[in-house]
Short mmCIF file of C-alpha atoms and ligand atoms in Angstrom, two decimals:
data_model
loop_
_atom_site.label_atom_id
_atom_site.label_comp_id
_atom_site.label_asym_id
_atom_site.label_seq_id
_atom_site.Cartn_x
_atom_site.Cartn_y
_atom_site.Cartn_z
CA MET A 2 0.02 -0.10 -0.07
CA ARG A 3 1.11 3.47 -0.78
CA LEU A 4 2.37 5.37 2.52
CA LEU A 5 0.94 8.72 3.40
CA THR A 6 4.07 11.05 4.31
CA GLU A 7 1.90 14.31 5.19
CA PRO A 8 0.08 14.55 8.24
CA HIS A 9 -2.92 11.85 8.24
CA ARG A 10 -5.01 9.74 10.35
CA ARG A 11 -4.85 5.88 10.79
CA TYR A 12 -7.51 3.56 11.48
CA ASP A 13 -7.17 1.03 14.47
CA PRO A 14 -9.79 -1.78 13.67
CA LEU A 15 -9.34 -3.59 16.89
CA SER A 16 -10.18 -0.56 19.08
CA ASP A 17 -12.35 1.18 16.50
CA GLN A 18 -10.44 4.52 16.96
CA TRP A 19 -8.17 6.91 15.00
CA ILE A 20 -4.75 8.16 15.64
CA LEU A 21 -3.14 11.06 14.17
CA VAL A 22 0.40 10.49 12.27
CA SER A 23 2.68 13.48 11.73
CA ALA A 24 5.96 11.76 10.80
CA ASP A 25 7.34 14.55 9.03
CA ARG A 26 7.82 16.32 12.39
CA THR A 27 10.59 13.88 13.32
CA ASP A 28 12.87 16.15 11.03
CA ARG A 29 12.77 19.03 13.23
CA PRO A 30 15.73 19.70 15.38
CA TRP A 31 16.27 17.93 18.62
CA GLN A 32 18.38 18.88 21.35
CA GLY A 33 17.13 16.95 23.97
CA GLY A 34 19.29 14.69 26.17
CA LEU A 35 20.67 11.25 24.92
CA ASP A 36 22.00 10.41 28.42
CA ARG A 37 22.22 6.82 29.36
CA PRO A 38 21.53 6.12 32.78
CA THR A 39 24.00 3.70 34.39
CA SER A 40 22.72 0.45 34.37
CA ALA A 41 21.39 -0.33 38.03
CA ASP A 42 23.47 -2.88 39.27
CA ARG A 43 21.28 -4.91 41.52
CA PRO A 44 22.12 -7.93 43.69
CA ARG A 45 20.63 -11.37 42.84
CA TYR A 46 18.93 -11.35 46.37
CA ASP A 47 17.82 -8.31 47.81
CA PRO A 48 17.01 -8.61 51.72
CA ALA A 49 14.46 -5.51 51.46
CA CYS A 50 12.85 -6.86 48.24
CA TYR A 51 9.13 -8.17 48.93
CA LEU A 52 9.18 -10.66 46.18
CA CYS A 53 12.47 -12.27 46.61
CA PRO A 54 12.28 -15.93 48.11
CA GLY A 55 11.92 -16.07 51.73
CA ASN A 56 11.49 -12.52 52.49
CA THR A 57 8.34 -11.12 54.27
CA ARG A 58 5.80 -8.84 52.40
CA ALA A 59 4.31 -5.67 53.63
CA ASN A 60 1.38 -7.45 55.40
CA GLY A 61 3.70 -9.71 57.16
CA LYS A 62 3.30 -12.93 55.30
CA ALA A 63 6.52 -14.68 54.15
CA ASN A 64 7.30 -15.90 50.57
CA PRO A 65 8.38 -19.47 50.08
CA ALA A 66 11.89 -20.30 49.26
CA TYR A 67 10.62 -20.78 45.78
CA ASP A 68 12.95 -21.72 43.01
CA ARG A 69 11.16 -21.07 39.60
CA THR A 70 7.89 -18.98 39.64
CA PHE A 71 5.79 -17.74 42.67
CA VAL A 72 2.15 -16.50 42.50
CA PHE A 73 0.32 -14.94 45.42
CA THR A 74 -2.92 -12.90 45.94
CA ASN A 75 -2.04 -9.23 46.07
CA ASP A 76 -2.00 -7.83 49.33
CA PHE A 77 -3.29 -4.59 48.14
CA ALA A 78 -5.91 -5.85 45.66
CA ALA A 79 -8.00 -3.43 43.59
CA LEU A 80 -10.50 -6.31 43.25
CA ARG A 81 -11.65 -8.45 45.62
CA PRO A 82 -13.85 -11.65 45.61
CA ASP A 83 -15.91 -10.85 48.52
CA THR A 84 -17.29 -7.22 47.41
CA THR A 85 -21.04 -6.71 47.31
CA THR A 86 -22.67 -6.38 43.80
CA ASP A 87 -24.93 -3.75 44.62
CA ARG A 88 -26.04 -1.52 41.62
CA VAL A 89 -27.19 2.13 42.41
CA GLU A 90 -28.62 4.45 39.84
CA ASP A 91 -30.01 8.02 40.28
CA GLY A 92 -30.16 9.43 36.67
CA LEU A 93 -26.74 10.04 35.25
CA LEU A 94 -25.21 8.62 38.30
CA VAL A 95 -24.76 4.76 37.84
CA ALA A 96 -22.40 2.47 39.98
CA GLU A 97 -22.17 -1.21 40.45
CA GLY A 98 -20.04 -3.29 42.81
CA GLU A 99 -17.39 -5.29 41.08
CA VAL A 100 -16.10 -8.68 42.10
CA GLY A 101 -12.66 -9.87 41.28
CA THR A 102 -9.30 -10.76 42.58
CA CYS A 103 -5.73 -9.64 41.95
CA ARG A 104 -2.53 -11.55 41.84
CA VAL A 105 0.92 -11.12 41.74
CA VAL A 106 3.25 -13.35 39.62
CA CYS A 107 7.22 -13.51 40.27
CA TYR A 108 8.92 -14.76 37.05
CA ASP A 109 12.29 -15.91 38.89
CA PRO A 110 13.72 -16.02 42.07
CA ARG A 111 16.73 -13.86 40.99
CA HIS A 112 16.30 -10.15 41.78
CA ASP A 113 18.50 -8.99 39.34
CA LEU A 114 16.82 -10.20 36.06
CA THR A 115 14.47 -9.10 33.53
CA MET A 116 12.42 -11.27 31.15
CA SER A 117 14.70 -10.23 28.22
CA ARG A 118 17.72 -11.65 30.22
CA MET A 119 15.97 -14.99 31.16
CA ALA A 120 16.65 -18.24 29.23
CA PRO A 121 13.76 -19.17 26.78
CA ALA A 122 13.20 -22.44 28.73
CA ASP A 123 12.17 -20.35 32.10
CA VAL A 124 10.41 -17.83 29.91
CA ARG A 125 8.34 -20.94 28.62
CA GLY A 126 7.51 -21.68 32.37
CA ILE A 127 6.03 -17.98 32.67
CA VAL A 128 3.88 -18.71 29.59
CA ASP A 129 2.50 -21.92 31.32
CA LEU A 130 1.78 -20.03 34.39
CA TRP A 131 -0.13 -17.54 32.53
CA ALA A 132 -2.14 -19.96 30.65
CA ASP A 133 -2.84 -22.16 34.06
CA GLN A 134 -3.77 -19.12 36.09
CA SER A 135 -6.09 -17.71 33.23
CA THR A 136 -7.86 -21.16 33.19
CA GLU A 137 -8.21 -21.26 36.68
CA LEU A 138 -9.31 -17.51 37.23
CA GLY A 139 -11.51 -17.91 33.97
CA GLU A 140 -13.63 -20.28 35.97
CA ALA A 141 -14.67 -17.58 38.23
CA TYR A 142 -14.34 -14.34 36.35
CA ARG A 143 -15.11 -13.01 32.76
CA TRP A 144 -12.12 -11.12 32.04
CA VAL A 145 -8.78 -12.27 33.03
CA GLN A 146 -6.12 -9.65 32.39
CA VAL A 147 -2.45 -10.97 32.21
CA PHE A 148 0.20 -7.87 32.33
CA GLU A 149 3.52 -6.56 33.26
CA ASN A 150 4.55 -3.06 34.17
CA ARG A 151 8.36 -3.00 33.84
CA GLY A 152 10.38 -0.26 34.95
CA GLU A 153 9.87 3.00 37.24
CA ALA A 154 8.62 4.90 33.99
CA MET A 155 5.61 2.68 33.99
CA GLY A 156 5.11 2.84 37.62
CA ALA A 157 6.48 -0.79 38.35
CA SER A 158 7.06 -0.48 42.18
CA ASN A 159 9.90 -2.98 42.49
CA PRO A 160 12.53 -4.17 39.71
CA HIS A 161 12.28 -7.72 40.72
CA PRO A 162 11.16 -9.67 37.57
CA HIS A 163 7.22 -9.87 38.16
CA GLY A 164 3.86 -9.47 36.60
CA GLN A 165 0.31 -9.15 37.67
CA ILE A 166 -3.03 -10.94 36.87
CA TRP A 167 -6.36 -8.94 37.58
CA ALA A 168 -9.54 -10.85 37.15
CA GLY A 169 -13.01 -9.42 37.32
CA SER A 170 -16.75 -10.06 36.32
CA ALA A 171 -17.29 -7.17 33.88
CA LEU A 172 -16.01 -6.83 30.49
CA PRO A 173 -13.23 -3.57 30.83
CA ARG A 174 -13.31 -0.76 28.09
CA ASP A 175 -10.78 -2.09 25.95
CA ALA A 176 -11.75 -5.75 25.90
CA ALA A 177 -15.44 -4.62 25.13
CA ARG A 178 -14.09 -2.68 22.10
CA GLU A 179 -12.06 -5.49 20.83
CA ASP A 180 -15.01 -7.72 21.24
CA ILE A 181 -17.37 -5.77 19.23
CA SER A 182 -14.70 -5.22 16.43
CA GLN A 183 -13.59 -8.77 16.04
CA ARG A 184 -17.16 -9.99 16.16
CA ARG A 185 -18.18 -7.59 13.29
CA HIS A 186 -15.18 -8.61 11.24
CA LEU A 187 -16.10 -12.27 11.46
CA ALA A 188 -19.75 -11.48 10.54
CA ALA A 189 -18.67 -9.40 7.67
CA THR A 190 -15.91 -11.60 6.28
CA GLY A 191 -16.16 -15.27 7.86
CA ARG A 192 -12.39 -14.58 9.12
CA THR A 193 -11.02 -13.29 12.28
CA LEU A 194 -9.68 -9.77 12.07
CA LEU A 195 -6.15 -10.77 13.37
CA ALA A 196 -6.08 -13.60 11.09
CA ASP A 197 -6.60 -11.06 8.14
CA TYR A 198 -4.03 -8.56 9.68
CA VAL A 199 -1.25 -11.46 10.15
CA ALA A 200 -2.00 -12.27 6.40
CA GLN A 201 -1.38 -8.57 5.41
CA GLU A 202 1.43 -7.98 7.45
CA SER A 203 3.49 -10.90 7.42
CA SER A 204 6.99 -10.23 5.86
CA GLY A 205 5.83 -6.65 5.56
CA PRO A 206 7.54 -3.26 6.52
CA ARG A 207 6.36 -3.33 10.10
CA VAL A 208 7.63 -6.82 11.25
CA VAL A 209 9.91 -6.70 14.28
CA VAL A 210 10.00 -10.50 14.90
CA GLU A 211 8.59 -13.26 12.73
CA ASP A 212 8.77 -17.07 12.93
CA GLY A 213 6.31 -20.12 11.69
CA ASP A 214 4.11 -19.55 14.66
CA TRP A 215 4.26 -15.73 15.70
CA LEU A 216 4.23 -12.38 14.31
CA ILE A 217 5.28 -9.55 15.93
CA ILE A 218 4.80 -6.12 14.48
CA VAL A 219 4.49 -2.42 15.00
CA PRO A 220 0.67 -1.95 14.13
CA PHE A 221 -0.18 0.16 11.23
CA TRP A 222 -2.24 1.93 13.88
CA ALA A 223 0.32 1.93 16.74
CA ALA A 224 -0.32 4.81 19.26
CA TRP A 225 2.91 4.58 21.30
CA PRO A 226 6.11 5.28 19.49
CA PHE A 227 7.64 1.68 19.77
CA GLU A 228 4.27 -0.23 20.57
CA THR A 229 3.96 -3.81 19.20
CA LEU A 230 1.12 -6.39 18.73
CA ILE A 231 2.13 -10.10 19.34
CA VAL A 232 -0.19 -12.32 17.61
CA PRO A 233 0.02 -16.31 17.10
CA LYS A 234 -0.44 -17.21 13.50
CA ALA A 235 -2.73 -20.17 14.10
CA PRO A 236 -6.28 -19.74 15.78
CA ALA A 237 -5.83 -19.51 19.66
CA GLN A 238 -9.04 -17.87 21.74
CA ARG A 239 -6.80 -17.89 24.84
CA LEU A 240 -3.22 -18.38 26.15
CA ALA A 241 -4.14 -22.16 27.12
CA ASP A 242 -5.17 -23.03 23.39
CA LEU A 243 -1.40 -22.69 22.62
CA THR A 244 0.33 -25.90 21.87
CA SER A 245 3.43 -26.86 23.63
CA GLU A 246 5.61 -26.05 20.36
CA THR A 247 3.78 -22.65 20.08
CA ARG A 248 4.57 -21.69 23.67
CA ASP A 249 8.29 -22.53 23.13
CA HIS A 250 8.42 -20.42 20.12
CA LEU A 251 6.51 -17.59 21.95
CA ALA A 252 9.26 -17.52 24.79
CA VAL A 253 12.12 -17.13 22.05
CA ALA A 254 10.12 -14.44 20.32
CA LEU A 255 9.66 -12.61 23.54
CA VAL A 256 13.11 -12.75 24.64
CA THR A 257 14.06 -11.79 20.89
CA LEU A 258 11.51 -8.65 21.37
CA LEU A 259 12.66 -7.89 24.73
CA THR A 260 16.27 -7.79 23.71
CA ARG A 261 15.81 -5.60 20.82
CA TYR A 262 13.85 -3.02 23.12
CA ASP A 263 16.83 -3.21 25.41
CA ASN A 264 19.45 -2.53 22.90
CA LEU A 265 17.23 0.32 21.02
CA PHE A 266 18.14 2.95 23.68
CA GLU A 267 20.53 0.76 25.49
CA VAL A 268 18.71 0.63 28.89
CA PRO A 269 16.26 -1.92 30.51
CA PHE A 270 13.52 -0.90 28.31
CA PRO A 271 10.27 0.09 30.35
CA TYR A 272 6.93 -1.15 29.12
CA SER A 273 3.38 -2.21 30.22
CA MET A 274 2.46 -5.42 28.27
CA GLY A 275 -0.38 -7.78 28.54
CA TRP A 276 -2.50 -10.42 26.64
CA HIS A 277 -6.04 -10.05 25.49
CA GLN A 278 -7.79 -13.25 25.42
CA ALA A 279 -11.41 -14.13 24.90
CA PRO A 280 -13.62 -13.46 27.77
CA PHE A 281 -14.37 -16.49 29.98
CA ASP A 282 -17.84 -16.71 29.62
CA ALA A 283 -20.34 -18.77 27.80
CA ASP A 284 -20.79 -16.92 24.63
CA ASP A 285 -19.05 -18.19 21.32
CA HIS A 286 -15.86 -16.61 20.82
CA THR A 287 -14.73 -17.87 17.56
CA HIS A 288 -14.46 -14.12 16.34
CA TRP A 289 -11.64 -13.77 19.08
CA GLN A 290 -7.81 -14.07 18.31
CA LEU A 291 -5.16 -14.22 21.33
CA HIS A 292 -2.85 -11.26 21.25
CA ALA A 293 -0.79 -9.11 23.50
CA HIS A 294 -0.07 -5.40 23.14
CA VAL A 295 3.43 -4.10 24.37
CA TYR A 296 3.23 -0.36 25.24
CA PRO A 297 6.63 1.36 25.92
CA PRO A 298 6.67 5.00 26.77
CA LEU A 299 10.06 6.01 25.42
CA LEU A 300 10.49 8.21 22.36
CA ARG A 301 13.83 9.22 21.59
CA SER A 302 16.04 7.93 24.39
CA ALA A 303 16.43 6.42 27.61
CA THR A 304 15.11 9.51 29.24
CA VAL A 305 12.85 10.93 26.57
CA ARG A 306 9.36 9.49 26.85
CA LYS A 307 6.22 10.23 25.05
CA PHE A 308 3.56 11.65 27.04
CA MET A 309 -0.14 11.19 26.26
CA VAL A 310 -1.11 14.63 27.04
CA GLY A 311 -2.44 17.87 25.42
CA TYR A 312 -4.06 16.83 22.17
CA GLU A 313 -3.87 13.06 23.09
CA LEU A 314 -5.73 13.72 26.13
CA LEU A 315 -8.45 15.91 24.56
CA ALA A 316 -8.74 14.85 21.05
CA GLU A 317 -6.91 11.72 19.73
CA THR A 318 -3.47 10.19 19.70
CA GLN A 319 -0.96 11.77 17.85
CA ARG A 320 2.52 10.26 16.75
CA ASP A 321 5.74 11.93 15.39
CA ILE A 322 8.06 8.75 14.27
CA SER A 323 5.80 6.62 11.95
CA PRO A 324 5.23 3.05 12.71
CA GLU A 325 7.48 1.89 9.43
CA GLU A 326 10.48 3.78 10.96
CA ALA A 327 9.72 2.45 14.76
CA ALA A 328 9.76 -1.20 13.15
CA ALA A 329 12.71 -0.69 10.98
CA ARG A 330 14.78 0.52 14.00
CA LEU A 331 13.41 -2.29 16.26
CA ALA A 332 14.33 -4.74 13.74
CA ALA A 333 17.55 -3.33 13.15
CA ALA A 334 18.36 -3.37 17.05
CA SER A 335 20.67 -6.39 17.94
CA GLU A 336 18.89 -9.32 19.20
CA THR A 337 21.81 -10.26 21.49
CA HIS A 338 22.65 -8.28 24.79
CA HIS A 339 25.67 -6.21 24.57
CA VAL A 340 26.45 -7.30 28.05
CA ALA A 341 26.14 -11.16 28.50
CA GLU A 342 25.28 -10.83 31.97
CA VAL A 343 23.32 -8.05 34.01
CA PRO A 344 25.96 -6.44 36.44
CA SER A 345 25.28 -8.28 39.51
CA ALA A 346 26.75 -7.06 43.12
CA PRO A 347 27.91 -9.68 45.31
CA GLU A 348 24.84 -11.35 47.29
CA GLY A 349 23.79 -9.74 50.49
CA ARG A 350 25.29 -6.43 49.40
P1 LIG B 13 3.81 -3.33 40.41
O1 LIG B 13 5.28 -3.44 40.42
O2 LIG B 13 3.25 -3.84 38.88
O3 LIG B 13 2.91 -2.24 41.12
O4 LIG B 13 3.24 -4.66 41.08
C1 LIG B 13 3.70 -5.01 42.48
C2 LIG B 13 2.31 -5.48 43.12
O5 LIG B 13 2.73 -5.96 44.28
C3 LIG B 13 1.62 -4.04 43.47
O6 LIG B 13 0.33 -4.08 42.80
C4 LIG B 13 1.95 -5.62 45.36
C5 LIG B 13 1.38 -4.08 45.11
O7 LIG B 13 0.16 -4.02 45.51
N1 LIG B 13 2.00 -5.93 46.82
C6 LIG B 13 1.91 -6.67 47.67
O8 LIG B 13 1.00 -7.63 47.05
N2 LIG B 13 2.55 -6.88 48.60
C7 LIG B 13 3.65 -6.54 49.30
O9 LIG B 13 4.15 -6.53 50.32
C8 LIG B 13 4.26 -5.08 48.41
C9 LIG B 13 3.39 -5.23 47.03
ZN1 LIG B 14 13.65 -9.23 44.86
#
């Protein structure tokens, strides 16, 4: 397809929204900083970390001496199973009780790791955990949100490698939009929206990582500068539908993607990432294709981030760097770490 170079809007068929692309603005002079923060040298074990094995959490509970992954119910959960489900309504004022639960998922006992630095075999263990936890929570809740906030820039409260799972009984905003869009596409074409999108983008200019099972691209309609979309090529509604081989390949693809991110600005790359799997209810979900969104905040360097402010907050998302340029830069970033190991301080420091 011919790419527009002057300011234009692009349509996001998943969320049914438009974004403004003004890619020629990247030509404007840039005098902002390009300073690299020194890589935080963290110990393998931090006695003050509430996620390290054997340590005591804020509420006094002790973590077991886990050696792979460890899951616990969030001590400050935003959703709780014992909530009353009252609905109150008075004209335009409407509120509903929301039942749910929140869990914290520790990826590895080592405090100094990031997923990008883990062995694919260990990342595969995280994929299995995500799938199993989702199935279990899906028996009680309609929407299971697996996600990770990485880095202080995204508000992660602790550098220990970990993610979260929130499960609730309502369909949240993004889930509801994607549900409608995918349902409409299947009804109109007989195919799933993301199967069509994978077919259109495979081997194309927005690909960052691709193998026989997975496509990772900067979507045509990406809102964040280096946003990516991770989609399995075979139909799968939920993480649990992925075959063993596909999970192995996902682990490798994730490590490759996250390493490219780390190498882009030579910094442990901050991001929020999470899976959108079909709602866990009795409806038919043949329209839904499993996928993950990765939303990194950085724009130009380790310290210059994109702010969703001003026009973005009041009108619609705008981006300067084109999705094609972002994809090319990520695809060109090395897929091996420059430093073989995270610099690790002696234990108990
Ligand atoms: P984030 O780093 O993405 O904020 O996730 C860490 C979560 O861990 C956070 O939601 C929880 C916080 O509520 N937490 C506990 O459950 N127990 C603790 O002792 C501290 C933090
Ligand atoms: Zn730790």
